[in-house]
Short mmCIF file of C-alpha atoms and ligand atoms in Angstrom, two decimals:
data_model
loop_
_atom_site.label_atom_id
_atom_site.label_comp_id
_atom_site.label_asym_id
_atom_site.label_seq_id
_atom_site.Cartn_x
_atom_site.Cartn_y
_atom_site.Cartn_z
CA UNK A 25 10.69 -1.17 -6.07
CA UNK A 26 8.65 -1.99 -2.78
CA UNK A 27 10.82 -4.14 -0.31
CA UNK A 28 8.87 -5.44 3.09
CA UNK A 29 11.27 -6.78 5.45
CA UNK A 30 9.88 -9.23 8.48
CA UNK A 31 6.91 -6.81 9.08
CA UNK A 32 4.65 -7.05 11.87
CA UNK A 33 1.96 -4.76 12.29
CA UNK A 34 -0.59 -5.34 15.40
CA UNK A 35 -3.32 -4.04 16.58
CA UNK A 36 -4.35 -4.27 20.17
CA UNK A 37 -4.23 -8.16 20.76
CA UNK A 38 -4.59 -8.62 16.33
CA UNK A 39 -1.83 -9.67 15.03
CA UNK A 40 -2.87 -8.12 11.38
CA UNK A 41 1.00 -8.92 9.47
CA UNK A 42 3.39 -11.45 11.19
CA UNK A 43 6.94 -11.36 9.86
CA UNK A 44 6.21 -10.50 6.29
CA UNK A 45 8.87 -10.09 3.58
CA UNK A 46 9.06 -9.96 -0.02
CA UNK A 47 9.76 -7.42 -2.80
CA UNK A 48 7.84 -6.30 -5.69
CA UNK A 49 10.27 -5.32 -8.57
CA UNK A 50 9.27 -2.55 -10.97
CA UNK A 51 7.70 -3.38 -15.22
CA UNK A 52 5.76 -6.34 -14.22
CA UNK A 53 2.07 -6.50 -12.84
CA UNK A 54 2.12 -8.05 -8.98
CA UNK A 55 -0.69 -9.51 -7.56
CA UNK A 56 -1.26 -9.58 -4.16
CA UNK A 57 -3.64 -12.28 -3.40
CA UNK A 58 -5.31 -13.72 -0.22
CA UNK A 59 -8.39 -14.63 1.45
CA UNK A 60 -10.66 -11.51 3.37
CA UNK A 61 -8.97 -10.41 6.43
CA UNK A 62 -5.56 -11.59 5.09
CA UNK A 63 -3.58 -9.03 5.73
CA UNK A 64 -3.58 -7.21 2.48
CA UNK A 65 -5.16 -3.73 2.85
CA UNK A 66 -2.85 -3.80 6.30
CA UNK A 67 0.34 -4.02 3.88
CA UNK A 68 -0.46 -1.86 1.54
CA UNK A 69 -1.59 1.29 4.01
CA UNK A 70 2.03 0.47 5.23
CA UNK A 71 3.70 0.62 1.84
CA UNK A 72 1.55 3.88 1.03
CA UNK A 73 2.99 5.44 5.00
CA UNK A 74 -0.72 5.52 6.40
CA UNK A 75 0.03 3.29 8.93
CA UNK A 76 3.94 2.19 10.72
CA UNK A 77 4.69 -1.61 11.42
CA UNK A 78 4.71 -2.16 14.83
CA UNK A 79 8.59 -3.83 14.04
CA UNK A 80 10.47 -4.63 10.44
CA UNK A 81 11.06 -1.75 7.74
CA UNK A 82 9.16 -1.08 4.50
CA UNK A 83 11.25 0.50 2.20
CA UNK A 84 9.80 2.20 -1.27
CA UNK A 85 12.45 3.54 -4.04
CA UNK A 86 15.38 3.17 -1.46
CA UNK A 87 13.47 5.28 0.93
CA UNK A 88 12.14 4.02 4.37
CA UNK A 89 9.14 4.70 6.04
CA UNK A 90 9.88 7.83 8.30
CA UNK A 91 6.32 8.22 10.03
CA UNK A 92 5.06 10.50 7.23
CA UNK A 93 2.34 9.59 4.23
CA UNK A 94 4.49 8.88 1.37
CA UNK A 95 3.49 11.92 -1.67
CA UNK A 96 1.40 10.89 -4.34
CA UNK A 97 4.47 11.49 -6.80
CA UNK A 98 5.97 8.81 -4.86
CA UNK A 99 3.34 6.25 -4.48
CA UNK A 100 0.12 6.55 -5.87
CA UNK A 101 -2.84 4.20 -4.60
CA UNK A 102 -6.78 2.84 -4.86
CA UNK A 103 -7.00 2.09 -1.14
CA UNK A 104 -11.09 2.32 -1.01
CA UNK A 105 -13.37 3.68 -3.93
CA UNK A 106 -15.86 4.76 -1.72
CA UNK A 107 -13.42 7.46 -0.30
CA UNK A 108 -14.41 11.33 -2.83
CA UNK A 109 -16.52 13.16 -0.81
CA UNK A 110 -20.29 12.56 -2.34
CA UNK A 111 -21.39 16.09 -3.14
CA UNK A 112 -18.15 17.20 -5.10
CA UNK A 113 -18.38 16.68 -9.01
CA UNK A 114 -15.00 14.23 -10.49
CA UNK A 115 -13.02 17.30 -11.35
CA UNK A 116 -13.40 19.05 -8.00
CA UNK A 117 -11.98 16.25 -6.28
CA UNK A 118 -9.02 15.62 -8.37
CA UNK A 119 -8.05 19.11 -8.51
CA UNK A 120 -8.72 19.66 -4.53
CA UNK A 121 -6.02 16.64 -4.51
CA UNK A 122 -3.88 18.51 -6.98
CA UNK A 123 -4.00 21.32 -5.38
CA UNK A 124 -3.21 19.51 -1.84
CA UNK A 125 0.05 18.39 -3.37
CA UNK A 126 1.23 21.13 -5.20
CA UNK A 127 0.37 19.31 -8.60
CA UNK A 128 -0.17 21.40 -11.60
CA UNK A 129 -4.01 21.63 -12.64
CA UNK A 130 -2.89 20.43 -16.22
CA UNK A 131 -3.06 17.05 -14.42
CA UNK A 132 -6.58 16.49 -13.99
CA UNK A 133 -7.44 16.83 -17.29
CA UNK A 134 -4.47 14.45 -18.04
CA UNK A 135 -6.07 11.42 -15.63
CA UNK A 136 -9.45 12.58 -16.42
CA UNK A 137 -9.26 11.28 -19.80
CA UNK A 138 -6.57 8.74 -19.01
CA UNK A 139 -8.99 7.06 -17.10
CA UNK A 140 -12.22 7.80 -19.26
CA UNK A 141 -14.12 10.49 -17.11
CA UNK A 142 -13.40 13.40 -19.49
CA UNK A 143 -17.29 13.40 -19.98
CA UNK A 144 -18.37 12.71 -16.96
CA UNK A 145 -15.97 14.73 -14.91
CA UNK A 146 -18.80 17.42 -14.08
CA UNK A 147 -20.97 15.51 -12.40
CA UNK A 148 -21.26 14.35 -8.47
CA UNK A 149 -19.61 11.82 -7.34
CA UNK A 150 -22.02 10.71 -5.32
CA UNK A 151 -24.15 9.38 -8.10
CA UNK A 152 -21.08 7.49 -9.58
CA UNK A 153 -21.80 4.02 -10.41
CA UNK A 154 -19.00 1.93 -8.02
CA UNK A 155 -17.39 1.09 -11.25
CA UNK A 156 -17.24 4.66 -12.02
CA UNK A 157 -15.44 5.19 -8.50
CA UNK A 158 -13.03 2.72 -9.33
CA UNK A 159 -11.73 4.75 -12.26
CA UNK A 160 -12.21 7.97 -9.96
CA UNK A 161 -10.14 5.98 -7.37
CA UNK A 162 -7.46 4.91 -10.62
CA UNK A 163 -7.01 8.66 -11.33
CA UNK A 164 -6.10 10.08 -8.25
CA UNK A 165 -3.43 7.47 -8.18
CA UNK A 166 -2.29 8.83 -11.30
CA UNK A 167 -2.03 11.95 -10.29
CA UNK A 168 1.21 12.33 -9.26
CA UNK A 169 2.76 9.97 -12.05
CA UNK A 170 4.27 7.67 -9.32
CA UNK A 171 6.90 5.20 -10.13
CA UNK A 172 4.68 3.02 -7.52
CA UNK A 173 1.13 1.86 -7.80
CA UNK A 174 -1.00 0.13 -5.36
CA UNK A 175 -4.25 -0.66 -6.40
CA UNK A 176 -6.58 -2.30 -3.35
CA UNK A 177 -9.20 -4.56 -5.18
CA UNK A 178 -9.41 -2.69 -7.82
CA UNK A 179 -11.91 -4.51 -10.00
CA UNK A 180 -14.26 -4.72 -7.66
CA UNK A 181 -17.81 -3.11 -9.08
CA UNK A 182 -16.15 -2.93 -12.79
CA UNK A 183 -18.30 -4.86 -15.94
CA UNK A 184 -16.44 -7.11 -18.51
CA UNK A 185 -15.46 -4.03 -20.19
CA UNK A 186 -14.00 -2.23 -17.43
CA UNK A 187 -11.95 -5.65 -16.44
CA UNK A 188 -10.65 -5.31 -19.99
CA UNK A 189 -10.06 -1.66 -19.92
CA UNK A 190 -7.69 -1.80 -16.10
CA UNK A 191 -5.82 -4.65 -17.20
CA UNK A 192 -4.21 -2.91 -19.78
CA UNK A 193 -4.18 0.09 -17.94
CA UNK A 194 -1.71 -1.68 -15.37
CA UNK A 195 0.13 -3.69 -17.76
CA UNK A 196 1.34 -0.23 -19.80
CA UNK A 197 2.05 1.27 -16.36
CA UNK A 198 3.79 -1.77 -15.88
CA UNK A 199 5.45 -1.36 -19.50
CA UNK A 200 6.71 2.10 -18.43
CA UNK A 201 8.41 0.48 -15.90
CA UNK A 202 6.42 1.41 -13.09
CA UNK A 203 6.23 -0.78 -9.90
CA UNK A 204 2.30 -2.03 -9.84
CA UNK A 205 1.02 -3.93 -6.82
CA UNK A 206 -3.00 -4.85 -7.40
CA UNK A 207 -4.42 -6.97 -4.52
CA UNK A 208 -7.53 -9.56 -4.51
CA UNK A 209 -9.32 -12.32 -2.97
CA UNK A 210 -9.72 -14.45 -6.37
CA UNK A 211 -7.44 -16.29 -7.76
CA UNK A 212 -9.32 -15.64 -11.25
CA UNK A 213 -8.98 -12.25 -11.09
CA UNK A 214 -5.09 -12.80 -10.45
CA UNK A 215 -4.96 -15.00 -13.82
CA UNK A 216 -4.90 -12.40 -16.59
CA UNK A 217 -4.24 -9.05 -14.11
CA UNK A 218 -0.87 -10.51 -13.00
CA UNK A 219 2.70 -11.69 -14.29
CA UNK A 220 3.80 -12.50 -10.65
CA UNK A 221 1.79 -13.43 -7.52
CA UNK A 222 2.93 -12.92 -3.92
CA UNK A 223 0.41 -15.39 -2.04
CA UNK A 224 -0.79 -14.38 2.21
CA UNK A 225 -2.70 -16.41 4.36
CA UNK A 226 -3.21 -14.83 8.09
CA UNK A 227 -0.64 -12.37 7.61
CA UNK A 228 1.99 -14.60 6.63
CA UNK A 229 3.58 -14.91 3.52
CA UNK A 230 2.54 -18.23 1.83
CA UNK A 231 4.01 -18.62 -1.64
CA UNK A 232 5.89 -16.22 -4.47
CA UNK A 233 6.05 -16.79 -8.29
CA UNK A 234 5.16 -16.40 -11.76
CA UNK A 235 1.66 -16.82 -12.81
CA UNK A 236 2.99 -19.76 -14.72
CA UNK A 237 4.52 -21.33 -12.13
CA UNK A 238 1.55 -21.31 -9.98
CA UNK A 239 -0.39 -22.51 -13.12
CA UNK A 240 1.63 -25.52 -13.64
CA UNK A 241 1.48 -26.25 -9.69
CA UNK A 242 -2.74 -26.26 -10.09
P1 ADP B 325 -7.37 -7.86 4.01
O1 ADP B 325 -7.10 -6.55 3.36
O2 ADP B 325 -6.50 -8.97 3.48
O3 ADP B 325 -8.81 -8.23 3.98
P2 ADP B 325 -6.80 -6.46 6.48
O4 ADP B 325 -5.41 -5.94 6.36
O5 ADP B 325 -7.92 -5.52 6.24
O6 ADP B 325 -6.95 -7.75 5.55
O7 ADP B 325 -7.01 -7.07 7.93
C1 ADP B 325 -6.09 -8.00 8.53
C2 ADP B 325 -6.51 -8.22 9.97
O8 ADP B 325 -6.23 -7.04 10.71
C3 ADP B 325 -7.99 -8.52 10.18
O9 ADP B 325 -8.09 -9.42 11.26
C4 ADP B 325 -8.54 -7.16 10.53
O10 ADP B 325 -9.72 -7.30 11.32
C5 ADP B 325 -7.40 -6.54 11.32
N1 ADP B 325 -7.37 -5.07 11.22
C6 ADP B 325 -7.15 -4.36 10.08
N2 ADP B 325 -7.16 -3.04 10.34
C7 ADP B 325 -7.42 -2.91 11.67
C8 ADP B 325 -7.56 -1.80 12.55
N3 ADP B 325 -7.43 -0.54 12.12
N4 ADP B 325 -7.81 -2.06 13.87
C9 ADP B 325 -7.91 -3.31 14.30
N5 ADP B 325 -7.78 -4.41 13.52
C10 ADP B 325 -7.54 -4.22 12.23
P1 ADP B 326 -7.41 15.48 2.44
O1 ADP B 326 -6.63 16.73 2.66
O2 ADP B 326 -8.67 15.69 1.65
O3 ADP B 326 -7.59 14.63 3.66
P2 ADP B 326 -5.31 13.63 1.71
O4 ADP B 326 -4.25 13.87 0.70
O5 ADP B 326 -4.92 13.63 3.14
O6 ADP B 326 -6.52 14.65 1.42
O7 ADP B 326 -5.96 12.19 1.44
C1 ADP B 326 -7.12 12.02 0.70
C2 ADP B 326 -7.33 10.55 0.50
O8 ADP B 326 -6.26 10.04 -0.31
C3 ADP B 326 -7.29 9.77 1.80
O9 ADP B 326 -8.43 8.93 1.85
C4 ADP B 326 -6.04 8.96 1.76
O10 ADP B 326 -6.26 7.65 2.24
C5 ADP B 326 -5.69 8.90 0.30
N1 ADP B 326 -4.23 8.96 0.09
C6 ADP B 326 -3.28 9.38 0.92
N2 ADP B 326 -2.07 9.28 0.38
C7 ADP B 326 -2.28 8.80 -0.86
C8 ADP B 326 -1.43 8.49 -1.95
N3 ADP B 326 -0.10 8.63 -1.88
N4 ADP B 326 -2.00 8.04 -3.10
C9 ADP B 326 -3.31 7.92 -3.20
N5 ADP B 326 -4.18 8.18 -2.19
C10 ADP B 326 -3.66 8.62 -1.04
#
């Protein structure tokens, strides 16, 4: 359970998040939709403990933000694909972040093949396809078997296939009754990712519901 209580977060004179509340409850996919420059990546990097709202409280599992990154067995997150160091191969990465966060190396191999790299886990990232980053991205949120997931545009740079392949991916997270937060910009990529939308528009929260609610109100 994520809970964002009249959040503000600024930066210099940009106003970024401007009294934002809402909850995301856990065994259901949320989408977290709004236009570029939103507000979205802001929330989430303050859900995840990156960043502290400049006033309101974000709490995660019962716990509030105390000024520290939040573990990855607590919340687990895609924030930017680009983000594995270039020259490392797939494994190295995931088991320099195991080994950051004193997860057992068993892991990898777990979200390796949960995610489809098993046979590509050898090679560099840097010649990963961005679609292929996306699933890099996908595991290391895995990694700590979070009860929360936050996935930051996560189908960006993925083919039919690999649209197909996430969406069930976070609906059986979801089925395990995990708490799964997936922002976008597109409406159509909300319509068979999500069972409930929260809706921002300049930082401010602009509509909640079910997909079918918001399907019935087109
Ligand atoms: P979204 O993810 O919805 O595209 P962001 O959260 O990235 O939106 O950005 C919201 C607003 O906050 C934008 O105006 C953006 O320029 C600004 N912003 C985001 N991060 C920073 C930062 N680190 N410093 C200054 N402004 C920022
Ligand atoms: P390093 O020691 O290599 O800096 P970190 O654990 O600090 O490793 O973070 C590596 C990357 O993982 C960063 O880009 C950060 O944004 C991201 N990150 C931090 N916390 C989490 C989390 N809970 N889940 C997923 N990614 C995270």
């Amino acid at each position: 359970m994520i809970e964002v209580d009249d959040v503000t977060k600024r930066y210099g004179r940009t106003t970024a998040v401007h009294g934002l509340s809402f909850t995301v409850a856990p065994g259901q996919v949320t989408g977290f939709l709004g236009p570029n420059g939103a507000g979205k990546s802001t929330t989430l990097r303050m859900v995840l403990g990156l960043t502290s709202p400049t006033s309101g409280t974000v709490t995660v599992g019962g716990r509030r933000f105390r000024g520290l990154p939040r573990g990855l067995c607590e919340v687990g997150a895609l924030l930017d694909a680009g983000d594995a160091h270039g020259g490392r191969t797939a494994r190295a990465h995931l088991a320099a972040l195991a080994r950051g966060n004193g997860l057992p190396r068993r892991r990898v191999d777990e979200v390796l093949a949960q995610t489809g790299l098993t046979s590509v886990a050898g090679r560099r990232v840097g010649g990963f396809s961005l679609g292929m980053r996306q699933r890099l991205g996908i595991a290391g949120a895995l990694l700590g078997d979070p009860p929360v997931l936050l996935f930051d545009e996560p189908l960006n740079g993925l083919d039919p296939e690999g649209i197909r392949w996430v969406r069930g991916l976070f609906r059986r997270l979801a089925d395990e009754g995990r708490t799964v937060l997936v922002s976008s910009h597109l409406m159509r990529e909300m319509e068979h990712t999500a069972q409930r939308l929260i809706v921002i528009g300049r930082g401010e929260l602009i509509a909640t519901g079910t997909l079918a609610e918001f399907a019935a109100a087109d």
